[in-house]
Structure formats: structure tokens, C-alpha cells
PDB file of C-alpha atoms in Angstrom:
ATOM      1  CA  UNK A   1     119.254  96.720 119.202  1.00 75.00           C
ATOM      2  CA  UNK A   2     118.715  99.016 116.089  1.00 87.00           C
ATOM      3  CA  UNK A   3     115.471  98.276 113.541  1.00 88.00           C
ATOM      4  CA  UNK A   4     116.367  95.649 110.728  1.00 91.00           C
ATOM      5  CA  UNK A   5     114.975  95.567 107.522  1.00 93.00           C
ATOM      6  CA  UNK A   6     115.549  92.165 105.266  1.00 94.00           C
ATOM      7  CA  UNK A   7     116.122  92.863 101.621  1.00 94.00           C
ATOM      8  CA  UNK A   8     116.317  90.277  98.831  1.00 93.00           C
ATOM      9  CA  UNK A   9     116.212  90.188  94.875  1.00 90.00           C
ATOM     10  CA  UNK A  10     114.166  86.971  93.947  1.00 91.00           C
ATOM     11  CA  UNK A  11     113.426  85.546  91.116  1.00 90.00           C
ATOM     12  CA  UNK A  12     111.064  82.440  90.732  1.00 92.00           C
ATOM     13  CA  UNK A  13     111.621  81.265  93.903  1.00 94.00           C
ATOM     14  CA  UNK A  14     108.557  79.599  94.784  1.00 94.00           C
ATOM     15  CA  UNK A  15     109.844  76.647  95.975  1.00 94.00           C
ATOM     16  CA  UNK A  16     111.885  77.622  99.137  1.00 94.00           C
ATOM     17  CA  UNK A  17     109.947  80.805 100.069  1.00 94.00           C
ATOM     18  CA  UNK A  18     107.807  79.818 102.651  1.00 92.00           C
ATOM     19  CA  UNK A  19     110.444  78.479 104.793  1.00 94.00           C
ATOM     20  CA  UNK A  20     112.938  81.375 103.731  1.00 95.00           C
ATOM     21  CA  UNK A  21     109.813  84.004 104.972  1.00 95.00           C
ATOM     22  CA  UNK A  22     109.728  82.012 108.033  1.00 94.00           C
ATOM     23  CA  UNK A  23     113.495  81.982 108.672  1.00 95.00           C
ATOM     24  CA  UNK A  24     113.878  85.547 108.506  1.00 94.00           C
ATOM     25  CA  UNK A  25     110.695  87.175 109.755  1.00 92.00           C
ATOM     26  CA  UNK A  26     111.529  87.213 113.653  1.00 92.00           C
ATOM     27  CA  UNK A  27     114.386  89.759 112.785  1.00 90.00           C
ATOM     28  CA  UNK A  28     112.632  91.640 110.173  1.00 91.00           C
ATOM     29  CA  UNK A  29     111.363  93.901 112.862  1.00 87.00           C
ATOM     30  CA  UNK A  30     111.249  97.102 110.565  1.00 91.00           C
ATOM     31  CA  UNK A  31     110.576  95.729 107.180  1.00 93.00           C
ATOM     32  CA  UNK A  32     110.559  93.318 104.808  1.00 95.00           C
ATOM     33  CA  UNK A  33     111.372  94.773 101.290  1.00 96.00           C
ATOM     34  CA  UNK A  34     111.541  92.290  98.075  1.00 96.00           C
ATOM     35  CA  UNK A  35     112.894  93.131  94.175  1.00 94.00           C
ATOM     36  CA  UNK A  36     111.131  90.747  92.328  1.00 93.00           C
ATOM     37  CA  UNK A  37     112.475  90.030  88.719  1.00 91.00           C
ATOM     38  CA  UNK A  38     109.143  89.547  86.864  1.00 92.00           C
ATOM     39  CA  UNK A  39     108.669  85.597  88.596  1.00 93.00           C
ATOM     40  CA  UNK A  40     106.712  83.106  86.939  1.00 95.00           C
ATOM     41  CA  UNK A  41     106.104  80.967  89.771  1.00 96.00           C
ATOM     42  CA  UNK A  42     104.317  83.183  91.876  1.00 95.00           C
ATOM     43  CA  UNK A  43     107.145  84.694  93.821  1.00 95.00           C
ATOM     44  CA  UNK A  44     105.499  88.110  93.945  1.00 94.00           C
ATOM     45  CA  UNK A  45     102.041  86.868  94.875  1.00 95.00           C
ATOM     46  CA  UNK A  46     102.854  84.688  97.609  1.00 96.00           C
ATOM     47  CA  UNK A  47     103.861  87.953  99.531  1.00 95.00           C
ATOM     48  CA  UNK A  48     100.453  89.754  98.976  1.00 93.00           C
ATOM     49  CA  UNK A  49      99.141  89.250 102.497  1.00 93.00           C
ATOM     50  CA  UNK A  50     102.531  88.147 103.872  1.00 93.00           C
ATOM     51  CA  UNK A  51     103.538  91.055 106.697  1.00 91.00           C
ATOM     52  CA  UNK A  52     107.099  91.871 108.899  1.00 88.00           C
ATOM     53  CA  UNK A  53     107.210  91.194 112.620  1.00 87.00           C
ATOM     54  CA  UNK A  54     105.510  94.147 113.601  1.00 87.00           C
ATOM     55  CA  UNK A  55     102.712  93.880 111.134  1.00 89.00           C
ATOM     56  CA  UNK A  56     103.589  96.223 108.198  1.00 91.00           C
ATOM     57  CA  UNK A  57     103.367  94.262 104.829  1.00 93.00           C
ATOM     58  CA  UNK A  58     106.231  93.508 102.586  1.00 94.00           C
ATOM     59  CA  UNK A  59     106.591  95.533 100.015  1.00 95.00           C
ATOM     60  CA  UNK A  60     107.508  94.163  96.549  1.00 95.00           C
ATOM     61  CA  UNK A  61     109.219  96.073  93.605  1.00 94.00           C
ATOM     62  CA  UNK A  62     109.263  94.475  90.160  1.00 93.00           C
ATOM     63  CA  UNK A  63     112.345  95.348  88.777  1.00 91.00           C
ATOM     64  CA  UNK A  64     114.233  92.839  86.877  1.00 84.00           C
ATOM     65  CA  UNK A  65     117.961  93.411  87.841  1.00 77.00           C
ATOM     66  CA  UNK A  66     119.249  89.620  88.408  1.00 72.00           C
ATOM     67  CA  UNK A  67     118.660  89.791  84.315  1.00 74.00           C
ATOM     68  CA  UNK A  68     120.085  93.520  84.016  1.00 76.00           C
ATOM     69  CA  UNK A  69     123.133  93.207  86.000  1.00 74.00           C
ATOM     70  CA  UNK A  70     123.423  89.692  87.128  1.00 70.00           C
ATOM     71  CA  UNK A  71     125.060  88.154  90.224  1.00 66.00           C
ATOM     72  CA  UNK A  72     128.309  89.673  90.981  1.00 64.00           C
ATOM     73  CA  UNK A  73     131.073  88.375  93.904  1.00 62.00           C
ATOM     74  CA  UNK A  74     131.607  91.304  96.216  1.00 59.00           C
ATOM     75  CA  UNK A  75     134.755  89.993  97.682  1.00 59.00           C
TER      76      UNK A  75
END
């Protein structure tokens, strides 16, 4: 099976990380990369010591595109 890497944009989502983290980290086997919109909640922080399945850390950008170009529908 090839590498997987789980990307997400975020945005103060505090409140459901932990179990999304959990929910997703047994695939994330080659990374886990977040976009974090500038949070207020703590979004960013919580993933300071978090790491992917193999042990490399997550790596967060701050970049606040959900404001810049919004949510679009791809279908």
C-alpha cells in the first residue's frame, strides 16, 4: 500500500480535534500536514507535540485561506 499523508485546513476546531487526530492517525503513515487559519481556540497548539504513525510530528502552516477563498463544492 503506498505512504498516505492526511491534509486538512482547520480553523478553531478545538472541540472535535482530539477524536478527529485519533480517527485518522493509524493511516497517516507518512504525514500529518495541517493549514491552520489563525485559530483562537487553540487549534494550532494542540498539535505541538502531537506526531503521525511513524513518529514524525505534524506540521502546521498558518495560512488563513478558509477566510481568503472560502469553502467551495468541487462537484
Amino acid at each position: 500500500m503506498k505512504p498516505i499523508v492526511v491534509a486538512s485546513n482547520m480553523k478553531n476546531e478545538m472541540e472535535q480535534l482530539e477524536g478527529w487526530y485519533y480517527n485518522i492517525l493509524p493511516i497517516a503513515d507518512a504525514g500529518i500536514l495541517i493549514v491552520d487559519g489563525f485559530s483562537t481556540d487553540g487549534t494550532a497548539e494542540f498539535f505541538s507535540d502531537k506526531k503521525d504513525k511513524n513518529g514524525r510530528k505534524v506540521v502546521v502552516i498558518q495560512d488563513d485561506i478558509i477566510t481568503r477563498e472560502g469553502y467551495r463544492d468541487w462537484e
